[in-house]
Short mmCIF file of C-alpha atoms in Angstrom, two decimals:
data_model
loop_
_atom_site.label_atom_id
_atom_site.label_comp_id
_atom_site.label_asym_id
_atom_site.label_seq_id
_atom_site.Cartn_x
_atom_site.Cartn_y
_atom_site.Cartn_z
CA MET A 1 82.94 143.73 31.98
CA LEU A 2 80.72 140.97 34.04
CA PHE A 3 79.86 142.40 37.35
CA GLU A 4 77.67 140.15 39.79
CA ARG A 5 76.99 141.02 43.33
CA VAL A 6 76.41 138.02 45.51
CA TYR A 7 74.81 138.68 48.73
CA GLU A 8 74.54 136.78 52.07
CA GLU A 9 70.96 138.03 53.54
CA GLY A 10 71.91 136.75 57.38
CA LEU A 11 75.21 138.22 57.52
CA ALA A 12 73.87 141.17 55.20
CA GLN A 13 77.56 140.46 53.39
CA ALA A 14 78.26 141.14 49.40
CA SER A 15 80.77 139.45 47.40
CA TYR A 16 81.71 140.32 43.95
CA PHE A 17 82.43 138.15 41.02
CA ILE A 18 84.04 140.34 38.25
CA GLY A 19 85.15 139.21 34.78
CA CYS A 20 86.60 140.08 31.52
CA GLN A 21 84.50 138.45 28.57
CA ARG A 22 86.92 138.91 25.98
CA GLU A 23 89.72 136.93 27.65
CA GLY A 24 87.56 134.61 29.77
CA LYS A 25 89.20 135.79 33.23
CA ALA A 26 87.52 136.59 36.47
CA ILE A 27 88.21 137.81 40.12
CA VAL A 28 86.28 137.45 43.23
CA VAL A 29 86.25 140.05 46.01
CA ASP A 30 85.48 139.19 49.65
CA ALA A 31 84.40 135.44 48.83
CA ARG A 32 82.63 133.76 51.53
CA ARG A 33 83.69 130.20 52.50
CA ASP A 34 80.96 128.17 50.70
CA ILE A 35 82.31 128.97 47.06
CA GLN A 36 80.08 126.86 44.93
CA THR A 37 78.05 129.96 43.99
CA TYR A 38 81.51 131.41 42.48
CA VAL A 39 82.55 128.47 40.86
CA ASP A 40 79.02 128.02 38.93
CA LEU A 41 79.28 131.67 37.78
CA ALA A 42 82.86 131.14 36.39
CA ALA A 43 81.36 127.95 34.70
CA LYS A 44 78.06 129.81 33.27
CA ASN A 45 79.98 132.52 31.89
CA ASN A 46 82.96 130.39 30.74
CA MET A 47 85.47 132.03 32.79
CA ASP A 48 88.31 130.95 34.89
CA ILE A 49 88.61 132.49 38.42
CA ILE A 50 92.29 133.63 38.23
CA ALA A 51 92.10 135.94 41.00
CA VAL A 52 90.90 136.40 44.74
CA THR A 53 90.96 139.33 46.92
CA GLU A 54 89.48 140.94 49.90
CA THR A 55 89.02 144.36 51.03
CA HIS A 56 90.30 143.78 54.91
CA ILE A 57 90.56 141.15 57.57
CA HIS A 58 86.76 140.66 58.47
CA ALA A 59 85.52 140.32 61.83
CA ASP A 60 82.03 138.95 60.86
CA TYR A 61 82.43 136.12 58.62
CA LEU A 62 84.83 133.52 57.91
CA SER A 63 86.70 134.54 54.34
CA GLY A 64 86.60 132.21 51.47
CA THR A 65 89.66 133.70 49.76
CA ARG A 66 91.79 130.59 50.49
CA GLU A 67 89.49 127.97 49.93
CA LEU A 68 88.38 129.51 46.63
CA ALA A 69 91.99 129.67 45.56
CA ALA A 70 92.72 126.19 46.60
CA ALA A 71 89.74 125.02 44.59
CA THR A 72 90.58 127.19 41.13
CA GLY A 73 94.13 127.75 41.43
CA ALA A 74 93.31 131.48 41.56
CA GLU A 75 96.15 133.93 42.65
CA ILE A 76 95.47 135.57 46.10
CA PHE A 77 96.21 139.15 46.50
CA LEU A 78 96.09 140.63 49.93
CA SER A 79 96.83 144.01 51.81
CA GLY A 80 100.26 144.90 52.69
CA GLU A 81 99.16 148.21 54.15
CA GLY A 82 98.38 148.84 58.11
CA GLY A 83 101.92 147.88 59.66
CA PRO A 84 103.53 144.86 60.63
CA ASP A 85 100.53 144.19 62.98
CA TRP A 86 98.15 143.77 60.38
CA GLN A 87 100.01 141.81 57.90
CA TYR A 88 98.19 138.52 56.98
CA GLY A 89 99.37 134.88 58.22
CA PHE A 90 99.05 133.36 54.88
CA ALA A 91 100.79 133.61 51.38
CA GLY A 92 99.71 136.16 48.79
CA THR A 93 100.73 138.63 46.35
CA THR A 94 101.09 142.05 48.31
CA LEU A 95 98.73 144.92 47.33
CA MET A 96 99.69 148.38 48.24
CA HIS A 97 97.80 151.82 47.69
CA ASP A 98 97.73 152.25 43.88
CA SER A 99 98.83 148.84 43.08
CA THR A 100 96.58 146.97 40.31
CA ILE A 101 95.31 143.79 39.10
CA LYS A 102 94.65 143.37 35.07
CA LEU A 103 92.09 141.11 33.78
CA GLY A 104 92.01 142.11 30.09
CA ASN A 105 90.30 144.89 29.64
CA ILE A 106 89.54 145.43 33.19
CA THR A 107 91.94 147.20 35.59
CA ILE A 108 91.16 147.07 39.36
CA THR A 109 93.37 149.87 41.56
CA ALA A 110 93.61 149.27 45.28
CA LYS A 111 93.12 152.37 47.27
CA HIS A 112 94.28 152.14 51.09
CA THR A 113 91.12 153.69 52.90
CA PRO A 114 92.12 152.88 56.76
CA GLY A 115 89.51 153.54 59.52
CA HIS A 116 87.32 150.52 59.99
CA THR A 117 90.87 148.64 59.87
CA PRO A 118 94.17 149.90 59.47
CA GLU A 119 95.11 147.55 56.44
CA HIS A 120 91.37 148.15 54.52
CA LEU A 121 91.57 148.47 50.84
CA SER A 122 89.10 149.88 48.48
CA PHE A 123 89.26 148.96 44.87
CA LEU A 124 88.60 151.34 41.87
CA ILE A 125 87.34 149.48 38.81
CA SER A 126 87.87 150.73 35.03
CA ASP A 127 86.22 148.75 32.24
CA GLY A 128 89.01 149.59 29.42
CA ALA A 129 86.46 148.69 26.84
CA VAL A 130 84.09 151.52 27.48
CA SER A 131 86.46 154.15 29.36
CA ARG A 132 90.36 154.35 31.02
CA ASP A 133 88.81 155.79 34.22
CA PRO A 134 87.08 154.01 36.80
CA GLY A 135 83.45 153.72 36.93
CA PHE A 136 83.11 151.66 40.17
CA MET A 137 84.28 151.13 43.60
CA LEU A 138 84.36 148.37 46.00
CA SER A 139 84.22 150.21 49.41
CA GLY A 140 84.46 147.14 51.82
CA ASP A 141 83.29 148.31 55.08
CA PHE A 142 84.86 151.96 54.26
CA VAL A 143 81.61 153.49 52.71
CA PHE A 144 78.06 152.13 52.96
CA VAL A 145 74.81 153.31 51.62
CA GLY A 146 74.17 156.06 53.92
CA ASP A 147 76.77 155.35 56.51
CA VAL A 148 80.70 154.46 56.86
CA GLY A 149 82.41 151.53 58.91
CA ARG A 150 82.51 151.48 62.35
CA PRO A 151 85.98 151.89 63.74
CA ASP A 152 85.42 150.33 67.07
CA LEU A 153 85.35 146.89 66.20
CA LEU A 154 88.85 146.41 67.06
CA ASP A 155 88.05 147.66 70.61
CA GLU A 156 84.77 145.24 71.02
CA ALA A 157 86.08 142.20 69.07
CA ALA A 158 89.78 142.11 68.51
CA GLY A 159 91.38 142.97 71.92
CA GLY A 160 92.07 146.73 71.43
CA ILE A 161 92.25 149.39 73.72
CA ASP A 162 90.74 152.73 72.51
CA THR A 163 91.81 152.07 69.09
CA ARG A 164 88.29 153.56 68.35
CA PHE A 165 89.63 157.15 68.27
CA ALA A 166 92.60 156.83 65.89
CA GLY A 167 90.64 154.37 63.95
CA ALA A 168 87.60 157.44 63.75
CA LYS A 169 90.50 159.80 62.79
CA GLN A 170 91.84 157.97 60.29
CA LEU A 171 88.33 157.12 58.41
CA PHE A 172 87.78 160.94 58.21
CA GLN A 173 90.88 161.32 56.36
CA SER A 174 90.29 158.30 53.87
CA LEU A 175 86.84 160.27 53.21
CA LYS A 176 88.63 163.17 52.73
CA GLU A 177 91.57 161.97 50.53
CA GLN A 178 90.16 158.76 49.09
CA PHE A 179 86.46 159.18 48.68
CA LEU A 180 85.16 163.12 48.25
CA THR A 181 88.17 163.50 45.58
CA LEU A 182 86.46 160.87 43.14
CA PRO A 183 83.81 161.94 40.44
CA ASP A 184 80.22 162.00 41.49
CA HIS A 185 78.92 159.42 39.10
CA ILE A 186 81.17 156.63 40.42
CA GLN A 187 79.12 153.55 41.38
CA VAL A 188 79.83 152.56 45.01
CA TYR A 189 79.10 148.91 45.98
CA PRO A 190 79.95 148.22 49.66
CA GLY A 191 80.62 144.77 51.51
CA HIS A 192 77.51 145.01 53.59
CA GLY A 193 73.73 146.40 53.74
CA ALA A 194 71.19 146.97 56.26
CA GLY A 195 71.40 144.50 59.50
CA SER A 196 75.13 144.49 59.53
CA PRO A 197 76.46 145.19 62.51
CA CYS A 198 79.47 146.75 60.54
CA GLY A 199 77.74 150.12 61.11
CA LYS A 200 74.58 151.58 62.68
CA SER A 201 72.53 152.96 59.92
CA LEU A 202 73.58 151.19 56.72
CA GLY A 203 70.90 151.45 53.68
CA ALA A 204 69.13 148.23 52.31
CA ILE A 205 69.97 149.38 48.48
CA PRO A 206 72.82 147.58 46.94
CA SER A 207 74.50 150.30 45.83
CA THR A 208 75.12 154.27 45.84
CA THR A 209 77.15 156.96 43.95
CA VAL A 210 79.99 158.91 45.41
CA GLY A 211 77.95 162.22 44.54
CA TYR A 212 74.67 160.61 46.36
CA GLU A 213 76.93 160.33 49.41
CA LYS A 214 78.48 163.46 49.13
CA ALA A 215 75.01 164.84 49.12
CA THR A 216 73.06 162.94 51.41
CA ALA A 217 75.20 161.15 54.02
CA TRP A 218 74.93 161.98 57.68
CA TRP A 219 78.94 162.29 57.71
CA ALA A 220 79.02 164.65 54.61
CA PRO A 221 78.49 167.79 56.41
CA TYR A 222 80.97 167.09 58.92
CA LEU A 223 83.53 166.66 56.16
CA GLN A 224 82.18 169.91 54.39
CA ASN A 225 83.01 171.73 57.47
CA ASN A 226 86.37 170.00 58.23
CA ASP A 227 84.71 169.08 61.55
CA GLU A 228 86.83 166.05 62.37
CA GLU A 229 85.98 166.18 66.38
CA GLY A 230 82.32 166.31 65.53
CA PHE A 231 82.55 163.60 63.12
CA VAL A 232 84.13 161.43 65.55
CA ALA A 233 81.65 162.03 68.44
CA GLU A 234 78.73 161.18 65.91
CA LEU A 235 80.52 157.99 64.34
CA LEU A 236 81.54 156.50 67.84
CA ALA A 237 77.95 157.33 69.36
CA GLY A 238 75.42 154.52 69.22
CA GLN A 239 77.13 151.83 67.63
CA PRO A 240 75.18 148.23 67.84
CA ASP A 241 76.39 145.55 70.00
CA ALA A 242 79.45 143.43 68.66
CA HIS A 243 79.00 139.89 68.57
CA ALA A 244 81.55 137.71 70.38
CA TYR A 245 82.45 135.22 67.57
CA PHE A 246 83.79 138.33 65.91
CA ALA A 247 87.26 138.00 67.61
CA ARG A 248 87.60 134.32 66.58
CA MET A 249 86.75 135.65 62.94
CA LYS A 250 89.35 138.54 63.19
CA LYS A 251 92.13 135.67 64.28
CA GLN A 252 91.19 132.96 61.84
CA ASN A 253 91.00 135.25 58.89
CA LYS A 254 94.17 136.93 59.78
CA GLN A 255 96.04 133.86 60.34
CA GLY A 256 94.39 132.03 57.28
CA PRO A 257 90.94 129.98 57.43
CA ALA A 258 91.55 126.37 57.03
CA VAL A 259 91.03 125.00 53.73
CA LEU A 260 88.33 122.23 53.57
CA GLY A 261 88.25 120.97 50.14
CA ALA A 262 85.74 118.48 48.57
CA LEU A 263 83.36 117.71 51.76
CA SER A 264 81.44 114.32 52.12
CA PRO A 265 77.51 114.42 52.04
CA VAL A 266 75.75 114.73 55.28
CA GLU A 267 74.91 111.48 56.48
CA GLU A 268 71.11 110.81 57.60
CA LEU A 269 70.55 109.06 60.71
CA SER A 270 67.80 106.92 61.88
CA ALA A 271 66.00 108.00 65.47
CA GLU A 272 67.76 104.85 67.08
CA GLN A 273 71.19 105.99 65.74
CA VAL A 274 70.71 109.55 66.95
CA VAL A 275 69.95 108.60 70.25
CA ASP A 276 72.90 106.41 70.66
CA LYS A 277 75.08 109.26 69.40
CA LEU A 278 73.39 111.56 72.04
CA GLY A 279 73.77 109.10 74.88
CA LEU A 280 77.40 108.72 74.38
CA LYS A 281 77.75 112.32 74.15
CA ALA A 282 79.24 111.86 70.74
CA ALA A 283 77.09 114.50 69.18
CA VAL A 284 75.04 117.86 69.76
CA PHE A 285 71.35 117.77 68.33
CA VAL A 286 70.38 121.13 66.33
CA ASP A 287 66.41 121.76 66.14
CA THR A 288 66.38 124.05 62.98
CA ARG A 289 62.50 124.70 63.31
CA GLU A 290 61.07 128.39 64.19
CA GLN A 291 59.94 129.01 67.98
CA ASN A 292 56.62 127.98 67.89
CA GLU A 293 57.41 124.44 67.04
CA VAL A 294 60.44 124.34 69.34
CA HIS A 295 58.09 125.54 72.24
CA ARG A 296 55.71 122.58 71.46
CA ALA A 297 58.53 119.92 71.99
CA THR A 298 62.19 119.82 71.25
CA VAL A 299 64.86 117.54 71.95
CA VAL A 300 66.38 117.04 75.55
CA GLY A 301 69.76 119.01 75.54
CA ALA A 302 69.26 120.49 71.74
CA LEU A 303 70.26 123.76 70.42
CA ASN A 304 68.01 125.89 68.50
CA ILE A 305 69.37 127.35 65.04
CA PRO A 306 66.53 128.21 62.94
CA ARG A 307 67.26 127.12 59.32
CA GLY A 308 66.87 130.43 56.94
CA ALA A 309 69.03 133.60 56.53
CA LYS A 310 70.14 134.06 60.17
CA ALA A 311 71.37 130.39 60.55
CA SER A 312 75.11 131.49 60.18
CA ASN A 313 74.58 134.48 62.49
CA PHE A 314 72.60 132.18 65.34
CA ALA A 315 74.93 129.50 65.10
CA ALA A 316 78.16 131.45 66.05
CA TRP A 317 75.88 132.90 68.80
CA VAL A 318 75.74 129.38 70.70
CA ILE A 319 78.70 127.36 69.31
CA ASP A 320 82.33 128.03 69.96
CA PRO A 321 84.26 125.57 67.71
CA GLU A 322 87.31 126.62 69.29
CA LYS A 323 86.11 125.19 72.80
CA ASP A 324 83.71 122.51 71.32
CA ASN A 325 83.75 121.02 67.92
CA THR A 326 81.23 118.08 68.63
CA ASP A 327 79.36 116.61 65.64
CA LEU A 328 76.14 117.81 64.89
CA ILE A 329 72.81 116.39 63.90
CA VAL A 330 70.56 118.69 62.49
CA LEU A 331 67.01 118.25 62.09
CA ALA A 332 66.18 119.19 58.15
CA PRO A 333 63.44 117.98 55.96
CA ASN A 334 65.89 116.20 53.34
CA ALA A 335 69.66 115.99 52.63
CA ALA A 336 69.83 118.91 50.50
CA ALA A 337 68.30 121.18 53.45
CA ALA A 338 70.99 119.63 55.77
CA GLU A 339 73.91 120.51 52.84
CA GLU A 340 72.34 124.22 52.71
CA PHE A 341 72.62 124.45 56.56
CA ARG A 342 75.88 123.00 56.87
CA ALA A 343 77.04 125.72 54.16
CA ALA A 344 75.57 128.60 56.22
CA LEU A 345 77.20 127.50 59.56
CA MET A 346 80.73 127.29 57.22
CA ARG A 347 80.66 130.73 56.83
CA THR A 348 81.03 131.48 60.27
CA GLY A 349 83.85 129.02 60.77
CA ILE A 350 81.61 125.69 62.17
CA ASP A 351 82.30 123.02 60.45
CA SER A 352 80.98 120.20 62.55
CA VAL A 353 77.62 119.25 60.67
CA ARG A 354 78.04 115.72 60.17
CA TYR A 355 74.49 114.10 60.32
CA PHE A 356 70.80 114.87 59.91
CA THR A 357 67.51 113.63 60.71
CA THR A 358 64.21 114.28 59.42
CA SER A 359 62.33 114.22 62.57
CA ILE A 360 62.16 114.12 66.52
CA ASP A 361 59.82 111.26 66.78
CA GLY A 362 61.42 108.57 68.95
CA LEU A 363 63.98 111.08 70.33
CA PRO A 364 64.01 112.23 74.08
CA THR A 365 61.85 115.39 74.14
CA PHE A 366 60.43 118.05 76.36
CA ALA A 367 58.68 121.34 75.94
CA PRO A 368 60.53 124.69 77.13
CA ALA A 369 59.04 126.56 79.86
CA LEU A 370 57.19 129.70 79.37
CA ILE A 371 55.66 132.28 81.07
CA SER A 372 52.99 135.17 79.94
CA PRO A 373 53.46 138.58 80.73
CA ALA A 374 50.40 138.22 83.24
CA GLU A 375 51.97 135.25 84.96
CA LEU A 376 55.44 137.20 85.12
CA THR A 377 53.88 139.83 87.58
CA SER A 378 53.27 137.71 90.07
CA THR A 379 56.24 135.20 89.77
CA SER A 380 59.55 134.75 91.56
CA TYR A 381 62.93 134.29 89.78
CA ASP A 382 66.27 135.24 90.00
CA ALA A 383 67.05 136.97 86.81
CA LEU A 384 65.13 139.14 84.29
CA VAL A 385 67.47 138.77 81.27
CA ASP A 386 66.79 141.40 78.00
CA ILE A 387 68.79 139.43 75.19
CA ARG A 388 67.97 142.22 72.61
CA GLY A 389 70.99 144.81 71.83
CA LYS A 390 71.77 147.38 73.94
CA SER A 391 70.00 150.38 71.61
CA GLU A 392 66.86 148.34 71.83
CA PHE A 393 67.47 148.04 75.72
CA ALA A 394 68.26 151.61 76.19
CA ALA A 395 64.85 152.48 74.13
CA GLY A 396 62.60 150.62 76.59
CA THR A 397 63.02 147.33 78.62
CA ILE A 398 61.04 145.32 81.24
CA PRO A 399 61.72 147.09 84.91
CA GLY A 400 64.63 145.06 86.87
CA ALA A 401 65.84 143.35 83.38
CA GLN A 402 69.46 143.34 82.83
CA GLN A 403 70.79 143.41 79.35
CA LEU A 404 72.86 140.46 78.30
CA SER A 405 72.94 140.79 74.11
CA GLY A 406 72.33 137.29 72.48
CA GLY A 407 75.32 137.60 70.32
CA SER A 408 77.67 137.45 73.57
CA ALA A 409 75.53 135.96 76.17
CA MET A 410 77.46 132.48 76.22
CA TRP A 411 80.51 134.31 76.47
CA ARG A 412 79.48 136.27 79.40
CA LEU A 413 77.67 133.71 81.47
CA ASP A 414 79.49 134.69 84.94
CA GLU A 415 77.03 137.89 84.71
CA LEU A 416 74.23 135.43 85.40
CA PRO A 417 73.23 134.09 88.88
CA THR A 418 74.95 130.53 89.58
CA SER A 419 71.54 128.90 90.55
CA GLY A 420 67.77 129.48 90.48
CA THR A 421 65.59 130.55 87.53
CA LEU A 422 66.28 132.93 84.75
CA VAL A 423 63.50 134.73 82.69
CA THR A 424 64.61 135.52 79.29
CA PHE A 425 63.23 137.73 76.55
CA CYS A 426 63.96 139.48 72.93
CA GLN A 427 61.47 141.59 71.06
CA SER A 428 59.48 139.01 69.49
CA GLY A 429 61.19 135.87 70.53
CA ALA A 430 63.16 134.23 67.63
CA ARG A 431 66.43 135.59 69.19
CA ASN A 432 65.32 134.34 72.67
CA THR A 433 64.67 130.73 72.11
CA VAL A 434 68.07 130.34 70.37
CA VAL A 435 69.53 131.75 73.45
CA ALA A 436 67.32 130.05 75.79
CA ASN A 437 68.32 126.64 74.49
CA ALA A 438 71.48 127.47 74.47
CA LEU A 439 71.52 128.68 78.16
CA ARG A 440 69.73 125.27 79.25
CA ARG A 441 72.48 123.32 77.60
CA ALA A 442 74.82 125.19 79.64
CA GLY A 443 72.89 124.02 82.85
CA PHE A 444 70.73 127.19 83.53
CA GLU A 445 67.19 127.00 84.29
CA VAL A 446 65.35 128.91 81.88
CA ILE A 447 61.69 130.10 81.47
CA GLU A 448 60.89 132.24 78.24
CA LEU A 449 58.55 134.83 78.10
CA GLU A 450 55.93 134.42 75.92
CA GLY A 451 55.94 136.60 73.29
CA SER A 452 58.85 138.22 74.63
CA TYR A 453 59.17 142.00 74.88
CA ALA A 454 56.20 143.01 72.24
CA ALA A 455 53.58 140.83 74.50
CA TRP A 456 54.72 142.59 77.61
CA GLU A 457 54.28 146.08 75.93
CA SER A 458 50.93 145.38 74.80
CA PHE A 459 50.01 143.75 78.01
CA SER A 460 51.59 146.66 80.26
CA ARG A 461 49.50 149.31 78.18
CA GLN A 462 46.28 147.30 79.32
CA SER A 463 47.90 147.53 82.90
CA PRO A 464 49.16 150.87 83.87
CA LYS A 465 50.12 149.78 87.39
CA LEU A 466 51.80 146.97 86.13
CA ALA A 467 54.77 145.89 88.55
CA VAL A 468 57.34 143.21 88.11
CA THR A 469 58.77 141.53 90.97
CA GLY A 470 62.07 139.32 91.31
CA ARG A 471 64.13 138.12 93.86
#
């Protein structure tokens, strides 16, 4: 058996390529939308991808199931569990509890493990060349390393009302019936790692075992004592902020993401061509540099989405393609970097990267307004906005600040003053620059706190009588 984990750091998301070497057949589970990695793995190992499936209707990224099936001719397998409200809106072979998929020696058995979502499946994998018994579990968002999937996202991101309590109880039963009954040796490969908002304390290592989770996970004593009430209370407490774009992901993944097919190359533009498109409002400029470079100078009206691991996530914070699908011009050192950036944005359903340019020379620029912690104490402003998560905010913030999580800020603009000056900050500044530039583009006057909360903390320790004033 060939077993490959494909990991996307920014979304902390894992997909899996599993193949039977004897017959040259493979399946991909929880594929992301830029599918070339899986196509390359199949070619490298002389395999055909004949099946694609997913553990559940995802909220944090756009599924590549349909894209990969269209490119390879693979059969789609989808959960039929969860009731009529949780059926997919596109065609596929239905998987129910104990349904199987065969790939030569390999048997993949679906197990209904509701809680995170009602239709959720986990997959037990048996390598018949070694044993008839399962040796691996793809747990999706059911069991993570050291944690379990949060059941409140349907309330936070899909418009549910108090579904979290029923979901938490379902999760308790799923653990009791579908996890604790498994042999300790089974290796568990979850759908997410540390940094994912799909749980509150996910481990950073790629896998675990059933036995290790039984012995060490926070939830294990509640199961051992059959304490469902205590489990529910602990599970629901302190979950991280849900990003606003999750609602769009849920809807698109249920209906079926658009199939893009072969993509045209990202076109390079000269400075003059960029100026023309921006002047005609035919495109939006995306500055992909890190915060210090952006603070020196960026393009007027530009968004800031730094290239790198967080690009797919940050892009979905500040771009809603359902409301604005204007072409994007990205700043990139070369065509390869522009293509990589486009692939990252596709993972959260932003398909409008059409152009790139290699420099901001010759473009209309400005230097974003900054304020130091010392200046903040004697400056008037209309709102002080902490764009960190609610748990960070609860642990300590600048007096007078309001919390407006970066992942939902652009969907909560009605909570900000309609005129006047905003001072914004995060922990170190990277998130803040992303949100601040989006707010400027939306028409707000924004000053960024230089060094953000970390700098303010350092300054306040040296100034015990520090007072922060605001209007």
